[in-house]
mmCIF file of C-alpha atoms in Angstrom:
data_model
loop_
_atom_site.group_PDB
_atom_site.id
_atom_site.type_symbol
_atom_site.label_atom_id
_atom_site.label_comp_id
_atom_site.label_asym_id
_atom_site.label_seq_id
_atom_site.Cartn_x
_atom_site.Cartn_y
_atom_site.Cartn_z
ATOM 1 C CA MET A 1 -91.003 -41.868 -66.995
ATOM 2 C CA PRO A 2 -94.103 -40.771 -68.969
ATOM 3 C CA VAL A 3 -96.951 -40.046 -67.085
ATOM 4 C CA ASN A 4 -99.609 -43.031 -66.773
ATOM 5 C CA GLN A 5 -102.367 -41.880 -69.269
ATOM 6 C CA ASP A 6 -104.974 -44.823 -68.277
ATOM 7 C CA VAL A 7 -105.051 -44.886 -64.684
ATOM 8 C CA ILE A 8 -106.515 -48.085 -62.440
ATOM 9 C CA ILE A 9 -107.717 -46.828 -59.077
ATOM 10 C CA THR A 10 -108.150 -49.372 -56.396
ATOM 11 C CA CYS A 11 -109.626 -48.596 -53.163
ATOM 12 C CA ALA A 12 -108.736 -50.074 -49.846
ATOM 13 C CA LEU A 13 -111.902 -50.598 -48.075
ATOM 14 C CA THR A 14 -111.234 -51.231 -44.490
ATOM 15 C CA GLY A 15 -108.151 -52.608 -43.676
ATOM 16 C CA ALA A 16 -107.073 -54.238 -40.228
ATOM 17 C CA GLY A 17 -105.931 -51.296 -38.352
ATOM 18 C CA ASP A 18 -107.342 -49.668 -35.129
ATOM 19 C CA THR A 19 -109.532 -47.238 -36.985
ATOM 20 C CA VAL A 20 -113.177 -48.360 -36.273
ATOM 21 C CA GLY A 21 -113.415 -45.799 -33.470
ATOM 22 C CA ARG A 22 -111.895 -43.177 -35.395
ATOM 23 C CA SER A 23 -114.606 -42.851 -38.430
ATOM 24 C CA PRO A 24 -118.172 -43.920 -38.519
ATOM 25 C CA HIS A 25 -117.525 -44.412 -41.981
ATOM 26 C CA VAL A 26 -115.010 -47.561 -41.699
ATOM 27 C CA PRO A 27 -117.019 -50.451 -42.802
ATOM 28 C CA VAL A 28 -117.129 -53.249 -40.329
ATOM 29 C CA THR A 29 -119.561 -55.796 -40.946
ATOM 30 C CA PRO A 30 -119.658 -57.903 -44.188
ATOM 31 C CA GLU A 31 -122.940 -56.008 -45.264
ATOM 32 C CA GLN A 32 -121.112 -52.770 -44.560
ATOM 33 C CA ILE A 33 -117.751 -53.750 -46.419
ATOM 34 C CA ALA A 34 -119.730 -54.799 -49.606
ATOM 35 C CA ALA A 35 -121.636 -51.745 -49.659
ATOM 36 C CA SER A 36 -118.943 -49.741 -49.455
ATOM 37 C CA ALA A 37 -117.010 -51.964 -52.376
ATOM 38 C CA VAL A 38 -120.128 -51.399 -54.451
ATOM 39 C CA GLU A 39 -119.861 -47.329 -53.458
ATOM 40 C CA ALA A 40 -116.319 -47.035 -54.568
ATOM 41 C CA ALA A 41 -116.844 -49.040 -57.644
ATOM 42 C CA GLU A 42 -119.794 -46.617 -58.655
ATOM 43 C CA ALA A 43 -117.610 -43.359 -57.849
ATOM 44 C CA GLY A 44 -114.676 -45.131 -60.263
ATOM 45 C CA ALA A 45 -112.741 -47.793 -58.766
ATOM 46 C CA ALA A 46 -111.695 -50.876 -60.814
ATOM 47 C CA VAL A 47 -110.630 -52.743 -57.918
ATOM 48 C CA VAL A 48 -111.970 -53.252 -54.465
ATOM 49 C CA HIS A 49 -109.073 -54.275 -51.765
ATOM 50 C CA ILE A 50 -110.889 -56.307 -49.169
ATOM 51 C CA HIS A 51 -110.140 -57.257 -45.409
ATOM 52 C CA VAL A 52 -112.642 -58.239 -43.059
ATOM 53 C CA ARG A 53 -113.422 -57.439 -39.431
ATOM 54 C CA GLU A 54 -115.203 -59.231 -36.489
ATOM 55 C CA PRO A 55 -118.802 -57.768 -37.101
ATOM 56 C CA GLU A 56 -119.521 -57.665 -33.067
ATOM 57 C CA THR A 57 -115.971 -55.917 -32.008
ATOM 58 C CA GLY A 58 -114.434 -54.462 -35.325
ATOM 59 C CA ALA A 59 -111.211 -56.433 -34.708
ATOM 60 C CA PRO A 60 -109.338 -57.668 -37.689
ATOM 61 C CA SER A 61 -110.093 -61.207 -39.047
ATOM 62 C CA ARG A 62 -109.291 -64.216 -41.435
ATOM 63 C CA ASP A 63 -112.153 -65.843 -40.931
ATOM 64 C CA PRO A 64 -113.011 -67.487 -44.816
ATOM 65 C CA ARG A 65 -116.964 -67.454 -43.890
ATOM 66 C CA LEU A 66 -116.778 -63.371 -43.539
ATOM 67 C CA TYR A 67 -114.683 -63.088 -46.788
ATOM 68 C CA ARG A 68 -117.277 -65.369 -48.344
ATOM 69 C CA GLN A 69 -120.026 -63.222 -47.202
ATOM 70 C CA VAL A 70 -118.438 -59.913 -48.309
ATOM 71 C CA VAL A 71 -117.629 -61.511 -51.971
ATOM 72 C CA GLU A 72 -121.476 -63.243 -52.395
ATOM 73 C CA ARG A 73 -122.909 -59.859 -51.656
ATOM 74 C CA ILE A 74 -120.733 -57.735 -53.801
ATOM 75 C CA ARG A 75 -121.217 -60.384 -56.797
ATOM 76 C CA GLU A 76 -124.831 -60.457 -56.211
ATOM 77 C CA THR A 77 -125.227 -57.134 -56.917
ATOM 78 C CA GLY A 78 -123.856 -57.466 -60.224
ATOM 79 C CA THR A 79 -121.457 -54.656 -59.761
ATOM 80 C CA ASP A 80 -118.434 -54.948 -62.196
ATOM 81 C CA VAL A 81 -115.459 -54.762 -60.102
ATOM 82 C CA VAL A 82 -112.405 -56.484 -59.755
ATOM 83 C CA ILE A 83 -111.996 -58.205 -56.333
ATOM 84 C CA ASN A 84 -108.585 -58.210 -54.505
ATOM 85 C CA LEU A 85 -108.285 -60.142 -51.208
ATOM 86 C CA THR A 86 -105.887 -59.508 -48.909
ATOM 87 C CA ALA A 87 -103.777 -62.835 -47.758
ATOM 88 C CA GLY A 88 -101.422 -60.648 -45.281
ATOM 89 C CA MET A 89 -103.406 -61.351 -42.266
ATOM 90 C CA GLY A 90 -101.724 -64.061 -39.887
ATOM 91 C CA GLY A 91 -98.351 -62.540 -40.131
ATOM 92 C CA ASP A 92 -98.781 -60.370 -37.035
ATOM 93 C CA LEU A 93 -96.113 -61.064 -34.311
ATOM 94 C CA VAL A 94 -95.909 -58.995 -30.951
ATOM 95 C CA ILE A 95 -92.816 -59.740 -28.832
ATOM 96 C CA ASP A 96 -92.065 -59.007 -25.055
ATOM 97 C CA PRO A 97 -88.699 -56.652 -25.469
ATOM 98 C CA GLU A 98 -87.337 -58.222 -22.102
ATOM 99 C CA ALA A 99 -88.180 -61.849 -23.366
ATOM 100 C CA PRO A 100 -88.190 -61.685 -26.716
ATOM 101 C CA LEU A 101 -89.311 -65.459 -27.075
ATOM 102 C CA ARG A 102 -92.607 -64.578 -25.263
ATOM 103 C CA GLN A 103 -95.414 -63.580 -27.628
ATOM 104 C CA LEU A 104 -97.514 -61.059 -26.226
ATOM 105 C CA PRO A 105 -101.512 -60.436 -27.116
ATOM 106 C CA GLY A 106 -102.067 -59.057 -30.768
ATOM 107 C CA THR A 107 -99.927 -62.084 -32.223
ATOM 108 C CA ASP A 108 -101.447 -63.826 -34.967
ATOM 109 C CA LEU A 109 -98.846 -65.798 -36.861
ATOM 110 C CA VAL A 110 -99.474 -68.976 -38.931
ATOM 111 C CA SER A 111 -97.663 -70.361 -41.905
ATOM 112 C CA GLY A 112 -97.797 -69.272 -45.500
ATOM 113 C CA LEU A 113 -100.314 -71.638 -46.497
ATOM 114 C CA ASP A 114 -102.725 -70.812 -43.552
ATOM 115 C CA ARG A 115 -103.272 -67.360 -44.833
ATOM 116 C CA LEU A 116 -104.801 -68.657 -48.165
ATOM 117 C CA PRO A 117 -108.055 -70.650 -46.986
ATOM 118 C CA HIS A 118 -110.103 -67.843 -48.149
ATOM 119 C CA VAL A 119 -108.190 -67.398 -51.583
ATOM 120 C CA GLU A 120 -108.477 -71.335 -51.977
ATOM 121 C CA GLU A 121 -112.256 -71.069 -51.725
ATOM 122 C CA LEU A 122 -112.873 -67.891 -53.215
ATOM 123 C CA LEU A 123 -110.473 -68.047 -56.128
ATOM 124 C CA PRO A 124 -110.558 -63.775 -56.391
ATOM 125 C CA ASP A 125 -109.234 -61.858 -58.992
ATOM 126 C CA ILE A 126 -106.140 -60.979 -57.312
ATOM 127 C CA CYS A 127 -104.813 -61.820 -53.803
ATOM 128 C CA THR A 128 -101.807 -59.646 -52.010
ATOM 129 C CA LEU A 129 -98.358 -61.069 -51.020
ATOM 130 C CA ASP A 130 -96.488 -59.272 -48.614
ATOM 131 C CA CYS A 131 -93.097 -59.766 -49.647
ATOM 132 C CA GLY A 132 -90.783 -59.420 -46.505
ATOM 133 C CA SER A 133 -90.664 -59.225 -42.609
ATOM 134 C CA LEU A 134 -90.790 -55.625 -41.024
ATOM 135 C CA ASN A 135 -90.688 -53.665 -37.753
ATOM 136 C CA PHE A 136 -94.405 -52.598 -38.133
ATOM 137 C CA GLY A 137 -94.643 -49.292 -36.467
ATOM 138 C CA ASP A 138 -93.059 -48.162 -33.030
ATOM 139 C CA GLY A 139 -93.123 -50.785 -29.906
ATOM 140 C CA SER A 140 -92.325 -54.492 -30.399
ATOM 141 C CA ASN A 141 -94.874 -55.172 -33.032
ATOM 142 C CA LEU A 142 -93.212 -57.376 -36.049
ATOM 143 C CA TYR A 143 -94.626 -58.455 -39.738
ATOM 144 C CA VAL A 144 -93.435 -61.854 -40.694
ATOM 145 C CA SER A 145 -92.951 -63.008 -43.872
ATOM 146 C CA THR A 146 -89.942 -65.145 -44.441
ATOM 147 C CA PRO A 147 -88.137 -66.204 -47.845
ATOM 148 C CA ASP A 148 -89.576 -69.605 -47.273
ATOM 149 C CA MET A 149 -93.189 -68.599 -46.365
ATOM 150 C CA LEU A 150 -93.228 -66.386 -49.462
ATOM 151 C CA ARG A 151 -92.205 -68.918 -51.658
ATOM 152 C CA THR A 152 -94.722 -71.577 -50.276
ATOM 153 C CA GLY A 153 -97.458 -68.956 -50.612
ATOM 154 C CA ALA A 154 -96.217 -67.671 -54.192
ATOM 155 C CA LYS A 155 -96.206 -71.471 -55.562
ATOM 156 C CA ARG A 156 -99.944 -72.272 -53.938
ATOM 157 C CA ILE A 157 -101.130 -68.840 -55.192
ATOM 158 C CA GLN A 158 -99.718 -69.771 -58.842
ATOM 159 C CA GLU A 159 -101.539 -72.949 -58.768
ATOM 160 C CA LEU A 160 -104.716 -71.344 -57.834
ATOM 161 C CA GLY A 161 -104.688 -69.457 -60.846
ATOM 162 C CA VAL A 162 -104.917 -66.023 -58.764
ATOM 163 C CA ARG A 163 -102.809 -63.115 -59.908
ATOM 164 C CA PRO A 164 -100.597 -61.781 -56.563
ATOM 165 C CA GLU A 165 -100.336 -58.172 -56.090
ATOM 166 C CA LEU A 166 -97.219 -58.222 -54.636
ATOM 167 C CA GLU A 167 -97.170 -55.514 -51.416
ATOM 168 C CA ILE A 168 -93.462 -54.006 -51.218
ATOM 169 C CA PHE A 169 -92.763 -51.984 -47.772
ATOM 170 C CA ASP A 170 -89.189 -51.537 -48.680
ATOM 171 C CA THR A 171 -86.209 -51.770 -51.098
ATOM 172 C CA GLY A 172 -85.336 -55.266 -49.802
ATOM 173 C CA GLN A 173 -88.568 -56.895 -50.298
ATOM 174 C CA LEU A 174 -88.634 -55.672 -53.734
ATOM 175 C CA TRP A 175 -85.502 -57.208 -54.408
ATOM 176 C CA PHE A 176 -87.003 -60.505 -53.049
ATOM 177 C CA ALA A 177 -89.906 -60.447 -55.470
ATOM 178 C CA LYS A 178 -87.671 -60.322 -58.266
ATOM 179 C CA GLN A 179 -85.879 -63.354 -57.103
ATOM 180 C CA LEU A 180 -89.524 -65.127 -56.924
ATOM 181 C CA LEU A 181 -90.171 -64.306 -60.378
ATOM 182 C CA ALA A 182 -86.482 -65.511 -61.865
ATOM 183 C CA GLU A 183 -87.581 -68.659 -59.746
ATOM 184 C CA GLY A 184 -90.506 -68.902 -61.896
ATOM 185 C CA LEU A 185 -92.941 -68.449 -58.968
ATOM 186 C CA LEU A 186 -94.641 -65.594 -60.542
ATOM 187 C CA ASP A 187 -96.161 -65.170 -63.880
ATOM 188 C CA ASP A 188 -96.076 -62.281 -66.029
ATOM 189 C CA PRO A 189 -97.516 -59.461 -65.991
ATOM 190 C CA THR A 190 -96.275 -59.166 -62.373
ATOM 191 C CA VAL A 191 -98.394 -56.775 -60.148
ATOM 192 C CA PHE A 192 -96.773 -54.584 -57.730
ATOM 193 C CA GLN A 193 -98.084 -52.422 -54.676
ATOM 194 C CA LEU A 194 -95.503 -49.696 -53.452
ATOM 195 C CA CYS A 195 -96.687 -49.321 -49.793
ATOM 196 C CA MET A 196 -95.112 -45.952 -48.573
ATOM 197 C CA GLY A 197 -94.857 -44.193 -45.109
ATOM 198 C CA ILE A 198 -95.680 -46.994 -43.069
ATOM 199 C CA PRO A 199 -93.340 -47.060 -39.923
ATOM 200 C CA TRP A 200 -90.569 -48.455 -40.276
ATOM 201 C CA GLY A 201 -90.344 -49.250 -43.989
ATOM 202 C CA ALA A 202 -89.798 -46.758 -47.316
ATOM 203 C CA PRO A 203 -90.688 -43.427 -46.361
ATOM 204 C CA ALA A 204 -93.014 -41.496 -48.319
ATOM 205 C CA ASP A 205 -90.712 -39.770 -50.505
ATOM 206 C CA PRO A 206 -90.810 -39.325 -53.833
ATOM 207 C CA GLY A 207 -87.028 -39.851 -54.376
ATOM 208 C CA VAL A 208 -87.532 -43.299 -52.741
ATOM 209 C CA LEU A 209 -90.415 -43.926 -55.001
ATOM 210 C CA GLN A 210 -88.381 -43.401 -57.735
ATOM 211 C CA SER A 211 -85.834 -45.648 -56.754
ATOM 212 C CA MET A 212 -88.223 -48.562 -56.233
ATOM 213 C CA VAL A 213 -89.816 -47.753 -59.974
ATOM 214 C CA ASN A 214 -86.283 -48.198 -61.335
ATOM 215 C CA MET A 215 -86.005 -51.601 -59.692
ATOM 216 C CA LEU A 216 -89.109 -52.721 -61.410
ATOM 217 C CA PRO A 217 -88.666 -55.560 -63.868
ATOM 218 C CA ARG A 218 -89.640 -54.892 -67.300
ATOM 219 C CA GLY A 219 -93.610 -55.015 -67.944
ATOM 220 C CA ALA A 220 -94.344 -54.940 -64.571
ATOM 221 C CA GLN A 221 -97.755 -53.408 -63.828
ATOM 222 C CA TRP A 222 -97.186 -50.933 -60.489
ATOM 223 C CA ALA A 223 -99.345 -48.944 -58.105
ATOM 224 C CA SER A 224 -98.345 -46.981 -54.708
ATOM 225 C CA PHE A 225 -100.020 -45.248 -52.159
ATOM 226 C CA ALA A 226 -98.834 -43.233 -48.947
ATOM 227 C CA LEU A 227 -100.879 -42.854 -45.360
ATOM 228 C CA GLY A 228 -102.733 -40.277 -44.011
ATOM 229 C CA ARG A 229 -102.652 -36.947 -45.618
ATOM 230 C CA MET A 230 -100.179 -37.979 -48.151
ATOM 231 C CA GLN A 231 -103.056 -40.004 -49.776
ATOM 232 C CA MET A 232 -103.606 -37.662 -52.260
ATOM 233 C CA PRO A 233 -100.457 -36.294 -52.978
ATOM 234 C CA TRP A 234 -99.235 -39.397 -53.712
ATOM 235 C CA VAL A 235 -102.006 -40.243 -56.404
ATOM 236 C CA ALA A 236 -100.674 -37.657 -58.279
ATOM 237 C CA GLN A 237 -97.174 -38.949 -57.470
ATOM 238 C CA SER A 238 -97.959 -42.416 -59.028
ATOM 239 C CA ILE A 239 -99.544 -40.935 -61.820
ATOM 240 C CA LEU A 240 -96.846 -38.888 -62.782
ATOM 241 C CA LEU A 241 -93.974 -41.495 -62.564
ATOM 242 C CA GLY A 242 -96.370 -43.720 -64.588
ATOM 243 C CA GLY A 243 -98.304 -45.867 -62.032
ATOM 244 C CA HIS A 244 -101.752 -46.576 -60.817
ATOM 245 C CA VAL A 245 -102.956 -45.439 -57.681
ATOM 246 C CA ARG A 246 -104.738 -46.785 -54.360
ATOM 247 C CA VAL A 247 -106.641 -44.910 -51.951
ATOM 248 C CA GLY A 248 -109.554 -46.001 -49.488
ATOM 249 C CA LEU A 249 -109.902 -45.732 -45.540
ATOM 250 C CA GLU A 250 -107.515 -48.284 -44.722
ATOM 251 C CA ASP A 251 -104.944 -46.062 -45.269
ATOM 252 C CA ASN A 252 -106.771 -42.541 -44.822
ATOM 253 C CA LEU A 253 -109.760 -41.524 -42.865
ATOM 254 C CA TYR A 254 -109.770 -37.922 -44.077
ATOM 255 C CA LEU A 255 -110.996 -35.809 -47.137
ATOM 256 C CA GLY A 256 -109.153 -32.428 -45.326
ATOM 257 C CA LYS A 257 -108.453 -31.411 -42.200
ATOM 258 C CA GLY A 258 -111.460 -32.485 -39.574
ATOM 259 C CA VAL A 259 -113.607 -33.834 -42.417
ATOM 260 C CA LYS A 260 -114.430 -37.552 -42.191
ATOM 261 C CA ALA A 261 -114.418 -39.246 -45.575
ATOM 262 C CA THR A 262 -116.165 -42.274 -47.033
ATOM 263 C CA ASN A 263 -114.549 -44.756 -49.753
ATOM 264 C CA GLY A 264 -116.648 -43.376 -52.309
ATOM 265 C CA GLN A 265 -115.595 -39.674 -51.759
ATOM 266 C CA LEU A 266 -111.880 -40.597 -51.320
ATOM 267 C CA VAL A 267 -112.378 -42.325 -54.728
ATOM 268 C CA GLU A 268 -114.208 -39.510 -56.365
ATOM 269 C CA ARG A 269 -111.170 -37.390 -55.270
ATOM 270 C CA ALA A 270 -108.713 -39.581 -56.708
ATOM 271 C CA VAL A 271 -111.104 -39.727 -60.135
ATOM 272 C CA ARG A 272 -110.539 -35.649 -60.144
ATOM 273 C CA ILE A 273 -107.021 -35.699 -59.475
ATOM 274 C CA THR A 274 -106.260 -38.276 -62.580
ATOM 275 C CA GLU A 275 -108.486 -36.272 -65.085
ATOM 276 C CA SER A 276 -106.760 -32.584 -63.847
ATOM 277 C CA LEU A 277 -103.611 -34.516 -64.943
ATOM 278 C CA GLY A 278 -104.793 -35.164 -68.542
ATOM 279 C CA SER A 279 -105.206 -38.890 -67.678
ATOM 280 C CA ARG A 280 -108.450 -40.863 -67.813
ATOM 281 C CA VAL A 281 -109.878 -43.781 -65.108
ATOM 282 C CA ALA A 282 -109.647 -47.353 -66.518
ATOM 283 C CA THR A 283 -112.538 -49.516 -66.559
ATOM 284 C CA PRO A 284 -112.637 -52.754 -64.823
ATOM 285 C CA ASP A 285 -112.489 -54.760 -67.760
ATOM 286 C CA GLU A 286 -109.398 -52.461 -69.050
ATOM 287 C CA ALA A 287 -107.809 -53.224 -65.639
ATOM 288 C CA ARG A 288 -108.311 -56.975 -66.006
ATOM 289 C CA GLU A 289 -106.672 -56.771 -69.448
ATOM 290 C CA LYS A 290 -103.810 -54.706 -67.820
ATOM 291 C CA LEU A 291 -103.423 -56.950 -64.780
ATOM 292 C CA GLY A 292 -103.736 -59.864 -66.861
ATOM 293 C CA LEU A 293 -106.785 -61.107 -65.338
ATOM 294 C CA ARG A 294 -109.538 -63.273 -66.237
ATOM 295 C CA PRO A 295 -112.416 -62.078 -68.248
ATOM 296 C CA ARG A 296 -115.413 -61.129 -66.074
ATOM 297 C CA SER A 297 -117.728 -64.052 -65.907
#
């Protein structure tokens, strides 16, 4: 697999994890998230991946109003960046291990279509589609995305003309994403994000990544990321296997031991790694062409 010569950098700005109290740089309000998106774009990110949070508490949210405020603020600046909205919120199930039919606090579980109202309203360039269920970390937390939910969600995203980024947390999810393609529920070029190191999905192991890359359908565009201290090594790992990259505070809070990062700093580090490998950083327009997106309006 050749080294990727033209690398799309995605910055995942804030995520839904419990990170707000762990770093002052995690953006929370729509204003902060939009400003962080602009910072990341100016540092070299062609794509920004956006979650939203409740401004008062920092808790994860799927409120379309908050997504609208973020996207409008980014667009008002005139910043040229590809907008990628998460559509993964609404899949969280926390069960009582002694009474598994009982849902515990932290559960936010809705249908596949009910995860998409902000996508239907805002029509971003890209939205995510989490391609399977997963034991999400220790305890009794599950992420639920069944085949029926995925077929329904993929069909609606296709109808909207939005490009799905297929979030792959393990090999079986990649297998099912290829099934969606075979059923005509995905359009070419398919876009994959190989998510490594999330307990208990695919480990951040180069051999596992290579195996997943070998499973990709012909012509697919793909990126990969890993969590925490593996974020920057994984930039190099992905490029060396022919892929694009993702960095950002959703997945990692540090530039180095004890040094808290901003999104812009993480993108700058990814740019340096990319260029040190002899590759170049793709522009937003080049990313649109590679990913089969609409030209910038």
